[in-house]
Amino acid sequence: MTEKQNGRRFRKYFKEYKWSNVFAMIKNNRKTPEFCHDDFENKLVVITGATSGIGYLVAKKYASKGASLLCVNRNKEKSEILKQEIESEFKVPCNYFLADLSCMHDTHEVADKLVHLEQPIDVLIHNAGVYLTRHELTHDGIEKVLMVHYLSSFIMNYKLRTKLKLQKKSRIIIVNSEGHRFAAWGLRLDDLNWIKRRYSGLKSYGSAKLAQLLSMLIFAEDFKDSGVTINAMHPGAVKSETGKDNGKLYRWYKKNILDRMLKPASISAEAIYYLGVSKDIETINGKFFNLTTLEEPAPPALDVEIAKLLWNISLKMGKLN
């Protein structure tokens, strides 16, 4: 199997890495996000994973500016609590669809519900995520981190293309990560489910985030001149709920060491609001932001040839053929 066929192109990417991009990333990590003070009344915002962490704060930020919310969550009880809190505090509608985005059936079902909404979707925020230290396959035989981070968002974006283009205006925001750089030499297209290799939580997470960026290249081209934009962002080094499904040792490390070095997740919410609402970036499409600063991702995330191969594989994995 050639480098192109399996997605890992060491020689190509090695030549494309630049120290200037590494220094830019470090500098950007210290910046605070741009703020948008515009209201967003009578607009519909769809958010995945909104009952905790970054998603919860994003929901409150958009609601505080008058937006109606449609949240895609796993837990009914938490969704009801969120609904009551948002509607009581901000006097805006907060509805929800229940879906486990690690489940193929649930993902397709919620995507179809979104497609058939009569109201336009003004902003779609892919926030749901998971970080695992042990290899886990879903009931559909797909590596769980890949399914939750990448394939679920791919399925929703793919099914929503026609609706969003008919609207002539919409923004898709992918909550991505500088962690895509963990997949430094590209994806293993022949082993996306981590069957042939020793599993690594960091590398699995990085691969899923890299896959998001690669599919974004194709979606961005499809949305060109339609009024629909799709962009990805690193939410900053902030406290989140990621990793809560891991063992006691990791949870202790996260609570007592990792979280103490991180910033509050409110800066992520401000950045995601800016990216969804600000007129300054309404025509920017297919780009990666560190919070609200444009940044060049790692070379594997810019490889259109691999993006096209991944696209075809994703159609099959996502049962979209």
PDB file of C-alpha atoms in Angstrom:
ATOM      1  CA  MET A   1       0.000   0.000   0.000  1.00  0.00           C
ATOM      2  CA  THR A   2       1.407   3.413  -0.986  1.00  0.00           C
ATOM      3  CA  GLU A   3       1.727   6.419   1.335  1.00  0.00           C
ATOM      4  CA  LYS A   4      -1.153   8.105  -0.469  1.00  0.00           C
ATOM      5  CA  GLN A   5      -3.390   5.049  -0.170  1.00  0.00           C
ATOM      6  CA  ASN A   6      -2.960   4.706   3.576  1.00  0.00           C
ATOM      7  CA  GLY A   7      -2.917   8.473   4.168  1.00  0.00           C
ATOM      8  CA  ARG A   8       0.461   8.753   5.922  1.00  0.00           C
ATOM      9  CA  ARG A   9       2.820  10.812   3.783  1.00  0.00           C
ATOM     10  CA  PHE A  10       5.868  11.324   5.964  1.00  0.00           C
ATOM     11  CA  ARG A  11       8.211  12.687   3.299  1.00  0.00           C
ATOM     12  CA  LYS A  12       5.655  15.146   1.934  1.00  0.00           C
ATOM     13  CA  TYR A  13       4.584  16.528   5.305  1.00  0.00           C
ATOM     14  CA  PHE A  14       8.115  16.658   6.728  1.00  0.00           C
ATOM     15  CA  LYS A  15       9.048  19.152   4.015  1.00  0.00           C
ATOM     16  CA  GLU A  16       5.948  21.256   4.664  1.00  0.00           C
ATOM     17  CA  TYR A  17       6.320  21.749   8.418  1.00  0.00           C
ATOM     18  CA  LYS A  18       7.482  25.271   9.326  1.00  0.00           C
ATOM     19  CA  TRP A  19       8.858  26.511  12.614  1.00  0.00           C
ATOM     20  CA  SER A  20       7.069  29.810  12.027  1.00  0.00           C
ATOM     21  CA  ASN A  21       3.717  28.016  12.254  1.00  0.00           C
ATOM     22  CA  VAL A  22       4.697  26.407  15.542  1.00  0.00           C
ATOM     23  CA  PHE A  23       5.718  29.785  16.981  1.00  0.00           C
ATOM     24  CA  ALA A  24       2.460  31.309  15.697  1.00  0.00           C
ATOM     25  CA  MET A  25       0.455  28.602  17.447  1.00  0.00           C
ATOM     26  CA  ILE A  26       2.256  29.249  20.756  1.00  0.00           C
ATOM     27  CA  LYS A  27       1.675  32.993  20.391  1.00  0.00           C
ATOM     28  CA  ASN A  28      -1.973  32.545  19.488  1.00  0.00           C
ATOM     29  CA  ASN A  29      -2.572  30.310  22.504  1.00  0.00           C
ATOM     30  CA  ARG A  30      -1.838  33.309  24.730  1.00  0.00           C
ATOM     31  CA  LYS A  31      -4.310  35.614  23.023  1.00  0.00           C
ATOM     32  CA  THR A  32      -7.783  36.453  24.215  1.00  0.00           C
ATOM     33  CA  PRO A  33     -10.600  36.093  21.691  1.00  0.00           C
ATOM     34  CA  GLU A  34     -12.251  38.866  19.744  1.00  0.00           C
ATOM     35  CA  PHE A  35     -15.668  39.818  21.101  1.00  0.00           C
ATOM     36  CA  CYS A  36     -18.884  40.361  19.182  1.00  0.00           C
ATOM     37  CA  HIS A  37     -21.512  42.540  20.844  1.00  0.00           C
ATOM     38  CA  ASP A  38     -24.230  42.151  18.192  1.00  0.00           C
ATOM     39  CA  ASP A  39     -27.542  40.626  19.181  1.00  0.00           C
ATOM     40  CA  PHE A  40     -28.810  37.453  17.502  1.00  0.00           C
ATOM     41  CA  GLU A  41     -32.556  37.663  18.032  1.00  0.00           C
ATOM     42  CA  ASN A  42     -34.947  35.465  16.069  1.00  0.00           C
ATOM     43  CA  LYS A  43     -32.107  33.215  14.900  1.00  0.00           C
ATOM     44  CA  LEU A  44     -31.869  29.462  15.387  1.00  0.00           C
ATOM     45  CA  VAL A  45     -28.653  27.944  16.730  1.00  0.00           C
ATOM     46  CA  VAL A  46     -28.122  24.177  16.804  1.00  0.00           C
ATOM     47  CA  ILE A  47     -25.529  22.933  19.317  1.00  0.00           C
ATOM     48  CA  THR A  48     -24.395  19.367  19.943  1.00  0.00           C
ATOM     49  CA  GLY A  49     -23.323  18.409  23.453  1.00  0.00           C
ATOM     50  CA  ALA A  50     -24.867  21.431  25.196  1.00  0.00           C
ATOM     51  CA  THR A  51     -25.565  20.110  28.704  1.00  0.00           C
ATOM     52  CA  SER A  52     -22.078  20.626  30.124  1.00  0.00           C
ATOM     53  CA  GLY A  53     -18.660  22.180  29.579  1.00  0.00           C
ATOM     54  CA  ILE A  54     -18.081  24.423  26.583  1.00  0.00           C
ATOM     55  CA  GLY A  55     -21.412  23.526  24.984  1.00  0.00           C
ATOM     56  CA  TYR A  56     -23.359  24.644  28.059  1.00  0.00           C
ATOM     57  CA  LEU A  57     -21.626  28.030  28.115  1.00  0.00           C
ATOM     58  CA  VAL A  58     -22.081  28.443  24.363  1.00  0.00           C
ATOM     59  CA  ALA A  59     -25.814  27.791  24.759  1.00  0.00           C
ATOM     60  CA  LYS A  60     -26.069  30.429  27.483  1.00  0.00           C
ATOM     61  CA  LYS A  61     -24.072  32.950  25.448  1.00  0.00           C
ATOM     62  CA  TYR A  62     -26.265  32.654  22.355  1.00  0.00           C
ATOM     63  CA  ALA A  63     -29.439  32.667  24.483  1.00  0.00           C
ATOM     64  CA  SER A  64     -28.273  35.830  26.248  1.00  0.00           C
ATOM     65  CA  LYS A  65     -28.187  37.501  22.842  1.00  0.00           C
ATOM     66  CA  GLY A  66     -31.722  36.456  21.931  1.00  0.00           C
ATOM     67  CA  ALA A  67     -31.111  33.326  19.863  1.00  0.00           C
ATOM     68  CA  SER A  68     -33.450  30.343  19.933  1.00  0.00           C
ATOM     69  CA  LEU A  69     -31.667  27.084  20.746  1.00  0.00           C
ATOM     70  CA  LEU A  70     -32.003  23.536  19.500  1.00  0.00           C
ATOM     71  CA  CYS A  71     -29.624  21.294  21.405  1.00  0.00           C
ATOM     72  CA  VAL A  72     -28.618  17.749  20.483  1.00  0.00           C
ATOM     73  CA  ASN A  73     -27.836  15.864  23.695  1.00  0.00           C
ATOM     74  CA  ARG A  74     -27.654  12.318  25.050  1.00  0.00           C
ATOM     75  CA  ASN A  75     -29.312  12.790  28.429  1.00  0.00           C
ATOM     76  CA  LYS A  76     -33.008  13.675  28.742  1.00  0.00           C
ATOM     77  CA  GLU A  77     -32.869  14.771  32.384  1.00  0.00           C
ATOM     78  CA  LYS A  78     -29.950  17.136  31.778  1.00  0.00           C
ATOM     79  CA  SER A  79     -31.623  18.426  28.617  1.00  0.00           C
ATOM     80  CA  GLU A  80     -34.783  19.262  30.562  1.00  0.00           C
ATOM     81  CA  ILE A  81     -32.759  21.097  33.212  1.00  0.00           C
ATOM     82  CA  LEU A  82     -30.960  23.077  30.503  1.00  0.00           C
ATOM     83  CA  LYS A  83     -34.243  23.896  28.776  1.00  0.00           C
ATOM     84  CA  GLN A  84     -35.834  25.177  31.980  1.00  0.00           C
ATOM     85  CA  GLU A  85     -32.760  27.188  32.938  1.00  0.00           C
ATOM     86  CA  ILE A  86     -32.360  28.852  29.534  1.00  0.00           C
ATOM     87  CA  GLU A  87     -36.045  29.634  29.070  1.00  0.00           C
ATOM     88  CA  SER A  88     -36.404  30.974  32.603  1.00  0.00           C
ATOM     89  CA  GLU A  89     -33.271  33.136  32.552  1.00  0.00           C
ATOM     90  CA  PHE A  90     -33.270  34.413  28.974  1.00  0.00           C
ATOM     91  CA  LYS A  91     -36.906  34.077  27.845  1.00  0.00           C
ATOM     92  CA  VAL A  92     -35.980  32.347  24.576  1.00  0.00           C
ATOM     93  CA  PRO A  93     -36.989  28.899  23.295  1.00  0.00           C
ATOM     94  CA  CYS A  94     -34.597  26.067  24.131  1.00  0.00           C
ATOM     95  CA  ASN A  95     -35.652  22.794  22.564  1.00  0.00           C
ATOM     96  CA  TYR A  96     -33.689  19.582  22.193  1.00  0.00           C
ATOM     97  CA  PHE A  97     -33.353  16.351  20.260  1.00  0.00           C
ATOM     98  CA  LEU A  98     -32.057  13.305  22.090  1.00  0.00           C
ATOM     99  CA  ALA A  99     -29.291  11.427  20.293  1.00  0.00           C
ATOM    100  CA  ASP A 100     -26.215   9.429  21.214  1.00  0.00           C
ATOM    101  CA  LEU A 101     -23.719  10.556  18.586  1.00  0.00           C
ATOM    102  CA  SER A 102     -21.682   7.401  19.078  1.00  0.00           C
ATOM    103  CA  CYS A 103     -24.653   5.553  17.576  1.00  0.00           C
ATOM    104  CA  MET A 104     -25.069   5.508  13.784  1.00  0.00           C
ATOM    105  CA  HIS A 105     -28.858   5.151  13.957  1.00  0.00           C
ATOM    106  CA  ASP A 106     -29.236   8.097  16.353  1.00  0.00           C
ATOM    107  CA  THR A 107     -26.945  10.256  14.251  1.00  0.00           C
ATOM    108  CA  HIS A 108     -28.906   9.617  11.052  1.00  0.00           C
ATOM    109  CA  GLU A 109     -32.194  10.114  12.863  1.00  0.00           C
ATOM    110  CA  VAL A 110     -31.222  13.493  14.314  1.00  0.00           C
ATOM    111  CA  ALA A 111     -29.703  14.597  10.993  1.00  0.00           C
ATOM    112  CA  ASP A 112     -33.005  13.805   9.255  1.00  0.00           C
ATOM    113  CA  LYS A 113     -34.925  15.779  11.887  1.00  0.00           C
ATOM    114  CA  LEU A 114     -32.676  18.782  11.272  1.00  0.00           C
ATOM    115  CA  VAL A 115     -33.133  18.463   7.517  1.00  0.00           C
ATOM    116  CA  HIS A 116     -36.911  18.619   7.904  1.00  0.00           C
ATOM    117  CA  LEU A 117     -36.990  21.657  10.180  1.00  0.00           C
ATOM    118  CA  GLU A 118     -39.143  24.394   8.690  1.00  0.00           C
ATOM    119  CA  GLN A 119     -37.036  27.103  10.361  1.00  0.00           C
ATOM    120  CA  PRO A 120     -33.645  27.982   8.856  1.00  0.00           C
ATOM    121  CA  ILE A 121     -30.573  26.930  10.840  1.00  0.00           C
ATOM    122  CA  ASP A 122     -28.512  30.095  11.222  1.00  0.00           C
ATOM    123  CA  VAL A 123     -25.595  28.514  13.092  1.00  0.00           C
ATOM    124  CA  LEU A 124     -24.718  24.821  13.507  1.00  0.00           C
ATOM    125  CA  ILE A 125     -22.103  24.135  16.178  1.00  0.00           C
ATOM    126  CA  HIS A 126     -20.461  20.711  16.331  1.00  0.00           C
ATOM    127  CA  ASN A 127     -19.279  20.606  19.933  1.00  0.00           C
ATOM    128  CA  ALA A 128     -19.957  17.064  21.178  1.00  0.00           C
ATOM    129  CA  GLY A 129     -16.818  15.110  21.955  1.00  0.00           C
ATOM    130  CA  VAL A 130     -15.180  12.400  23.987  1.00  0.00           C
ATOM    131  CA  TYR A 131     -11.631  11.522  25.015  1.00  0.00           C
ATOM    132  CA  LEU A 132     -10.780   7.904  25.814  1.00  0.00           C
ATOM    133  CA  THR A 133      -7.625   6.308  27.164  1.00  0.00           C
ATOM    134  CA  ARG A 134      -8.725   2.819  26.080  1.00  0.00           C
ATOM    135  CA  HIS A 135      -9.782   1.516  22.691  1.00  0.00           C
ATOM    136  CA  GLU A 136     -13.545   1.235  22.339  1.00  0.00           C
ATOM    137  CA  LEU A 137     -15.688   0.320  19.335  1.00  0.00           C
ATOM    138  CA  THR A 138     -19.303   1.389  18.947  1.00  0.00           C
ATOM    139  CA  HIS A 139     -22.116  -1.082  18.247  1.00  0.00           C
ATOM    140  CA  ASP A 140     -21.555  -0.267  14.573  1.00  0.00           C
ATOM    141  CA  GLY A 141     -17.896  -1.326  14.801  1.00  0.00           C
ATOM    142  CA  ILE A 142     -16.458   2.189  14.569  1.00  0.00           C
ATOM    143  CA  GLU A 143     -13.810   3.522  16.929  1.00  0.00           C
ATOM    144  CA  LYS A 144     -15.795   5.644  19.377  1.00  0.00           C
ATOM    145  CA  VAL A 145     -13.689   8.821  19.357  1.00  0.00           C
ATOM    146  CA  LEU A 146     -13.747   8.884  15.556  1.00  0.00           C
ATOM    147  CA  MET A 147     -17.522   8.382  15.520  1.00  0.00           C
ATOM    148  CA  VAL A 148     -18.375  11.070  18.064  1.00  0.00           C
ATOM    149  CA  HIS A 149     -15.958  13.737  16.892  1.00  0.00           C
ATOM    150  CA  TYR A 150     -15.808  13.123  13.189  1.00  0.00           C
ATOM    151  CA  LEU A 151     -18.288  10.768  11.594  1.00  0.00           C
ATOM    152  CA  SER A 152     -21.370  12.118  13.391  1.00  0.00           C
ATOM    153  CA  SER A 153     -20.582  15.683  12.297  1.00  0.00           C
ATOM    154  CA  PHE A 154     -19.765  14.470   8.775  1.00  0.00           C
ATOM    155  CA  ILE A 155     -23.147  12.732   8.489  1.00  0.00           C
ATOM    156  CA  MET A 156     -25.042  15.783   9.726  1.00  0.00           C
ATOM    157  CA  ASN A 157     -23.160  18.192   7.455  1.00  0.00           C
ATOM    158  CA  TYR A 158     -23.599  15.917   4.457  1.00  0.00           C
ATOM    159  CA  LYS A 159     -27.348  15.508   4.935  1.00  0.00           C
ATOM    160  CA  LEU A 160     -27.860  19.220   5.638  1.00  0.00           C
ATOM    161  CA  ARG A 161     -26.034  20.507   2.556  1.00  0.00           C
ATOM    162  CA  THR A 162     -29.128  21.072   0.417  1.00  0.00           C
ATOM    163  CA  LYS A 163     -31.185  22.680   3.210  1.00  0.00           C
ATOM    164  CA  LEU A 164     -28.414  25.084   4.174  1.00  0.00           C
ATOM    165  CA  LYS A 165     -27.666  26.090   0.580  1.00  0.00           C
ATOM    166  CA  LEU A 166     -31.354  26.744  -0.083  1.00  0.00           C
ATOM    167  CA  GLN A 167     -31.341  29.085   2.919  1.00  0.00           C
ATOM    168  CA  LYS A 168     -28.541  31.060   1.185  1.00  0.00           C
ATOM    169  CA  LYS A 169     -27.017  31.891   4.547  1.00  0.00           C
ATOM    170  CA  SER A 170     -25.729  29.751   7.405  1.00  0.00           C
ATOM    171  CA  ARG A 171     -22.557  29.107   9.372  1.00  0.00           C
ATOM    172  CA  ILE A 172     -21.165  25.769  10.505  1.00  0.00           C
ATOM    173  CA  ILE A 173     -18.613  25.839  13.322  1.00  0.00           C
ATOM    174  CA  ILE A 174     -16.578  22.752  14.166  1.00  0.00           C
ATOM    175  CA  VAL A 175     -15.078  22.793  17.651  1.00  0.00           C
ATOM    176  CA  ASN A 176     -11.747  21.301  16.656  1.00  0.00           C
ATOM    177  CA  SER A 177      -8.400  21.352  18.462  1.00  0.00           C
ATOM    178  CA  GLU A 178      -4.694  21.995  18.190  1.00  0.00           C
ATOM    179  CA  GLY A 179      -4.709  18.305  19.077  1.00  0.00           C
ATOM    180  CA  HIS A 180      -5.058  17.553  15.353  1.00  0.00           C
ATOM    181  CA  ARG A 181      -1.271  18.018  15.378  1.00  0.00           C
ATOM    182  CA  PHE A 182      -0.944  14.742  17.320  1.00  0.00           C
ATOM    183  CA  ALA A 183      -1.567  13.026  13.964  1.00  0.00           C
ATOM    184  CA  ALA A 184       1.655  14.590  12.729  1.00  0.00           C
ATOM    185  CA  TRP A 185       2.131  12.339   9.692  1.00  0.00           C
ATOM    186  CA  GLY A 186      -1.480  12.041   8.624  1.00  0.00           C
ATOM    187  CA  LEU A 187      -4.316   9.554   8.950  1.00  0.00           C
ATOM    188  CA  ARG A 188      -4.060   5.818   8.589  1.00  0.00           C
ATOM    189  CA  LEU A 189      -6.871   5.514   6.083  1.00  0.00           C
ATOM    190  CA  ASP A 190      -6.437   1.742   6.153  1.00  0.00           C
ATOM    191  CA  ASP A 191      -6.922   1.633   9.942  1.00  0.00           C
ATOM    192  CA  LEU A 192      -9.267   4.414  11.018  1.00  0.00           C
ATOM    193  CA  ASN A 193     -10.739   2.092  13.660  1.00  0.00           C
ATOM    194  CA  TRP A 194      -7.372   1.356  15.301  1.00  0.00           C
ATOM    195  CA  ILE A 195      -7.537  -2.401  14.810  1.00  0.00           C
ATOM    196  CA  LYS A 196      -4.027  -2.887  13.382  1.00  0.00           C
ATOM    197  CA  ARG A 197      -2.182  -0.545  15.760  1.00  0.00           C
ATOM    198  CA  ARG A 198      -1.682  -0.083  19.470  1.00  0.00           C
ATOM    199  CA  TYR A 199      -4.303   2.386  20.647  1.00  0.00           C
ATOM    200  CA  SER A 200      -3.282   5.806  21.927  1.00  0.00           C
ATOM    201  CA  GLY A 201      -5.799   8.242  23.395  1.00  0.00           C
ATOM    202  CA  LEU A 202      -3.863  11.280  22.178  1.00  0.00           C
ATOM    203  CA  LYS A 203      -3.304   9.907  18.695  1.00  0.00           C
ATOM    204  CA  SER A 204      -6.894   8.720  18.364  1.00  0.00           C
ATOM    205  CA  TYR A 205      -8.153  12.145  19.391  1.00  0.00           C
ATOM    206  CA  GLY A 206      -5.697  13.833  17.034  1.00  0.00           C
ATOM    207  CA  SER A 207      -6.742  11.617  14.144  1.00  0.00           C
ATOM    208  CA  ALA A 208     -10.431  12.378  14.677  1.00  0.00           C
ATOM    209  CA  LYS A 209      -9.726  16.102  14.771  1.00  0.00           C
ATOM    210  CA  LEU A 210      -7.549  15.850  11.649  1.00  0.00           C
ATOM    211  CA  ALA A 211     -10.392  14.031   9.884  1.00  0.00           C
ATOM    212  CA  GLN A 212     -12.716  16.924  10.739  1.00  0.00           C
ATOM    213  CA  LEU A 213     -10.324  19.405   9.139  1.00  0.00           C
ATOM    214  CA  LEU A 214      -9.866  17.287   6.019  1.00  0.00           C
ATOM    215  CA  SER A 215     -13.606  16.901   5.432  1.00  0.00           C
ATOM    216  CA  MET A 216     -13.968  20.643   5.966  1.00  0.00           C
ATOM    217  CA  LEU A 217     -11.877  21.221   2.831  1.00  0.00           C
ATOM    218  CA  ILE A 218     -14.412  19.359   0.701  1.00  0.00           C
ATOM    219  CA  PHE A 219     -17.462  20.860   2.386  1.00  0.00           C
ATOM    220  CA  ALA A 220     -16.002  24.368   2.005  1.00  0.00           C
ATOM    221  CA  GLU A 221     -15.598  23.833  -1.740  1.00  0.00           C
ATOM    222  CA  ASP A 222     -19.153  22.501  -1.966  1.00  0.00           C
ATOM    223  CA  PHE A 223     -20.485  25.565  -0.111  1.00  0.00           C
ATOM    224  CA  LYS A 224     -18.480  28.052  -2.189  1.00  0.00           C
ATOM    225  CA  ASP A 225     -20.555  31.104  -3.227  1.00  0.00           C
ATOM    226  CA  SER A 226     -23.687  29.636  -1.589  1.00  0.00           C
ATOM    227  CA  GLY A 227     -23.783  31.894   1.471  1.00  0.00           C
ATOM    228  CA  VAL A 228     -22.962  28.904   3.681  1.00  0.00           C
ATOM    229  CA  THR A 229     -19.600  28.788   5.442  1.00  0.00           C
ATOM    230  CA  ILE A 230     -17.865  26.080   7.433  1.00  0.00           C
ATOM    231  CA  ASN A 231     -14.925  26.789   9.722  1.00  0.00           C
ATOM    232  CA  ALA A 232     -13.106  25.026  12.539  1.00  0.00           C
ATOM    233  CA  MET A 233     -11.696  26.428  15.755  1.00  0.00           C
ATOM    234  CA  HIS A 234      -9.441  25.510  18.643  1.00  0.00           C
ATOM    235  CA  PRO A 235     -11.409  26.442  21.785  1.00  0.00           C
ATOM    236  CA  GLY A 236      -8.320  27.362  23.781  1.00  0.00           C
ATOM    237  CA  ALA A 237      -6.615  25.600  26.668  1.00  0.00           C
ATOM    238  CA  VAL A 238      -9.731  25.638  28.842  1.00  0.00           C
ATOM    239  CA  LYS A 239     -11.476  23.476  31.398  1.00  0.00           C
ATOM    240  CA  SER A 240     -14.028  21.116  29.882  1.00  0.00           C
ATOM    241  CA  GLU A 241     -15.848  17.858  30.564  1.00  0.00           C
ATOM    242  CA  THR A 242     -13.693  15.925  28.090  1.00  0.00           C
ATOM    243  CA  GLY A 243     -12.288  12.726  29.562  1.00  0.00           C
ATOM    244  CA  LYS A 244     -15.017  12.164  32.159  1.00  0.00           C
ATOM    245  CA  ASP A 245     -15.635   8.658  30.775  1.00  0.00           C
ATOM    246  CA  ASN A 246     -12.114   7.493  31.604  1.00  0.00           C
ATOM    247  CA  GLY A 247     -10.830   5.700  34.694  1.00  0.00           C
ATOM    248  CA  LYS A 248     -10.231   7.064  38.192  1.00  0.00           C
ATOM    249  CA  LEU A 249      -6.528   7.738  37.620  1.00  0.00           C
ATOM    250  CA  TYR A 250      -7.127   9.923  34.567  1.00  0.00           C
ATOM    251  CA  ARG A 251     -10.032  11.771  36.261  1.00  0.00           C
ATOM    252  CA  TRP A 252      -7.832  12.475  39.301  1.00  0.00           C
ATOM    253  CA  TYR A 253      -5.028  13.758  37.050  1.00  0.00           C
ATOM    254  CA  LYS A 254      -7.444  15.979  35.128  1.00  0.00           C
ATOM    255  CA  LYS A 255      -9.063  17.448  38.246  1.00  0.00           C
ATOM    256  CA  ASN A 256      -5.938  17.971  40.369  1.00  0.00           C
ATOM    257  CA  ILE A 257      -3.271  18.772  37.806  1.00  0.00           C
ATOM    258  CA  LEU A 258      -4.535  19.444  34.294  1.00  0.00           C
ATOM    259  CA  ASP A 259      -7.540  21.637  35.138  1.00  0.00           C
ATOM    260  CA  ARG A 260      -5.429  23.865  37.401  1.00  0.00           C
ATOM    261  CA  MET A 261      -3.363  24.922  34.386  1.00  0.00           C
ATOM    262  CA  LEU A 262      -6.355  25.688  32.184  1.00  0.00           C
ATOM    263  CA  LYS A 263      -8.372  28.853  31.558  1.00  0.00           C
ATOM    264  CA  PRO A 264     -12.143  29.158  32.107  1.00  0.00           C
ATOM    265  CA  ALA A 265     -14.274  27.809  29.269  1.00  0.00           C
ATOM    266  CA  SER A 266     -16.112  31.132  29.015  1.00  0.00           C
ATOM    267  CA  ILE A 267     -13.440  32.361  26.575  1.00  0.00           C
ATOM    268  CA  SER A 268     -14.371  29.483  24.261  1.00  0.00           C
ATOM    269  CA  ALA A 269     -18.024  30.538  24.366  1.00  0.00           C
ATOM    270  CA  GLU A 270     -17.084  34.117  23.466  1.00  0.00           C
ATOM    271  CA  ALA A 271     -14.975  32.888  20.550  1.00  0.00           C
ATOM    272  CA  ILE A 272     -17.717  30.597  19.239  1.00  0.00           C
ATOM    273  CA  TYR A 273     -20.234  33.436  19.447  1.00  0.00           C
ATOM    274  CA  TYR A 274     -17.893  35.696  17.493  1.00  0.00           C
ATOM    275  CA  LEU A 275     -17.372  33.053  14.812  1.00  0.00           C
ATOM    276  CA  GLY A 276     -21.103  32.498  14.500  1.00  0.00           C
ATOM    277  CA  VAL A 277     -22.272  36.105  14.473  1.00  0.00           C
ATOM    278  CA  SER A 278     -19.556  38.641  13.642  1.00  0.00           C
ATOM    279  CA  LYS A 279     -19.896  40.342  10.257  1.00  0.00           C
ATOM    280  CA  ASP A 280     -16.099  40.621  10.097  1.00  0.00           C
ATOM    281  CA  ILE A 281     -15.772  36.962   9.127  1.00  0.00           C
ATOM    282  CA  GLU A 282     -19.074  36.221   7.360  1.00  0.00           C
ATOM    283  CA  THR A 283     -17.349  35.362   4.059  1.00  0.00           C
ATOM    284  CA  ILE A 284     -14.461  33.336   5.523  1.00  0.00           C
ATOM    285  CA  ASN A 285     -14.864  29.684   4.580  1.00  0.00           C
ATOM    286  CA  GLY A 286     -12.876  26.510   5.163  1.00  0.00           C
ATOM    287  CA  LYS A 287     -10.412  27.991   7.653  1.00  0.00           C
ATOM    288  CA  PHE A 288      -8.968  27.068  11.060  1.00  0.00           C
ATOM    289  CA  PHE A 289      -9.051  29.509  13.964  1.00  0.00           C
ATOM    290  CA  ASN A 290      -7.211  29.449  17.268  1.00  0.00           C
ATOM    291  CA  LEU A 291     -10.092  30.957  19.237  1.00  0.00           C
ATOM    292  CA  THR A 292     -10.746  33.863  16.835  1.00  0.00           C
ATOM    293  CA  THR A 293      -7.281  34.166  15.264  1.00  0.00           C
ATOM    294  CA  LEU A 294      -6.786  32.671  11.812  1.00  0.00           C
ATOM    295  CA  GLU A 295      -4.068  30.028  11.924  1.00  0.00           C
ATOM    296  CA  GLU A 296      -2.532  27.568   9.497  1.00  0.00           C
ATOM    297  CA  PRO A 297      -3.157  23.997  10.673  1.00  0.00           C
ATOM    298  CA  ALA A 298      -0.607  21.185  10.377  1.00  0.00           C
ATOM    299  CA  PRO A 299       0.324  20.110   6.811  1.00  0.00           C
ATOM    300  CA  PRO A 300      -1.754  16.878   6.874  1.00  0.00           C
ATOM    301  CA  ALA A 301      -4.890  19.014   7.413  1.00  0.00           C
ATOM    302  CA  LEU A 302      -4.322  20.804   4.094  1.00  0.00           C
ATOM    303  CA  ASP A 303      -3.905  17.721   1.894  1.00  0.00           C
ATOM    304  CA  VAL A 304      -6.796  17.847  -0.588  1.00  0.00           C
ATOM    305  CA  GLU A 305      -5.850  14.495  -2.164  1.00  0.00           C
ATOM    306  CA  ILE A 306      -6.185  12.705   1.175  1.00  0.00           C
ATOM    307  CA  ALA A 307      -9.340  14.695   1.940  1.00  0.00           C
ATOM    308  CA  LYS A 308     -10.965  13.287  -1.201  1.00  0.00           C
ATOM    309  CA  LEU A 309      -9.977   9.727  -0.277  1.00  0.00           C
ATOM    310  CA  LEU A 310     -11.293  10.217   3.275  1.00  0.00           C
ATOM    311  CA  TRP A 311     -14.535  11.638   1.863  1.00  0.00           C
ATOM    312  CA  ASN A 312     -15.256   8.443  -0.080  1.00  0.00           C
ATOM    313  CA  ILE A 313     -14.358   6.257   2.903  1.00  0.00           C
ATOM    314  CA  SER A 314     -16.616   8.379   5.143  1.00  0.00           C
ATOM    315  CA  LEU A 315     -19.581   7.961   2.794  1.00  0.00           C
ATOM    316  CA  LYS A 316     -19.258   4.193   3.193  1.00  0.00           C
ATOM    317  CA  MET A 317     -18.567   4.230   6.931  1.00  0.00           C
ATOM    318  CA  GLY A 318     -21.448   6.643   7.484  1.00  0.00           C
ATOM    319  CA  LYS A 319     -23.862   4.594   5.357  1.00  0.00           C
ATOM    320  CA  LEU A 320     -24.455   7.547   3.048  1.00  0.00           C
ATOM    321  CA  ASN A 321     -24.076   5.756  -0.278  1.00  0.00           C
TER     322      ASN A 321
END
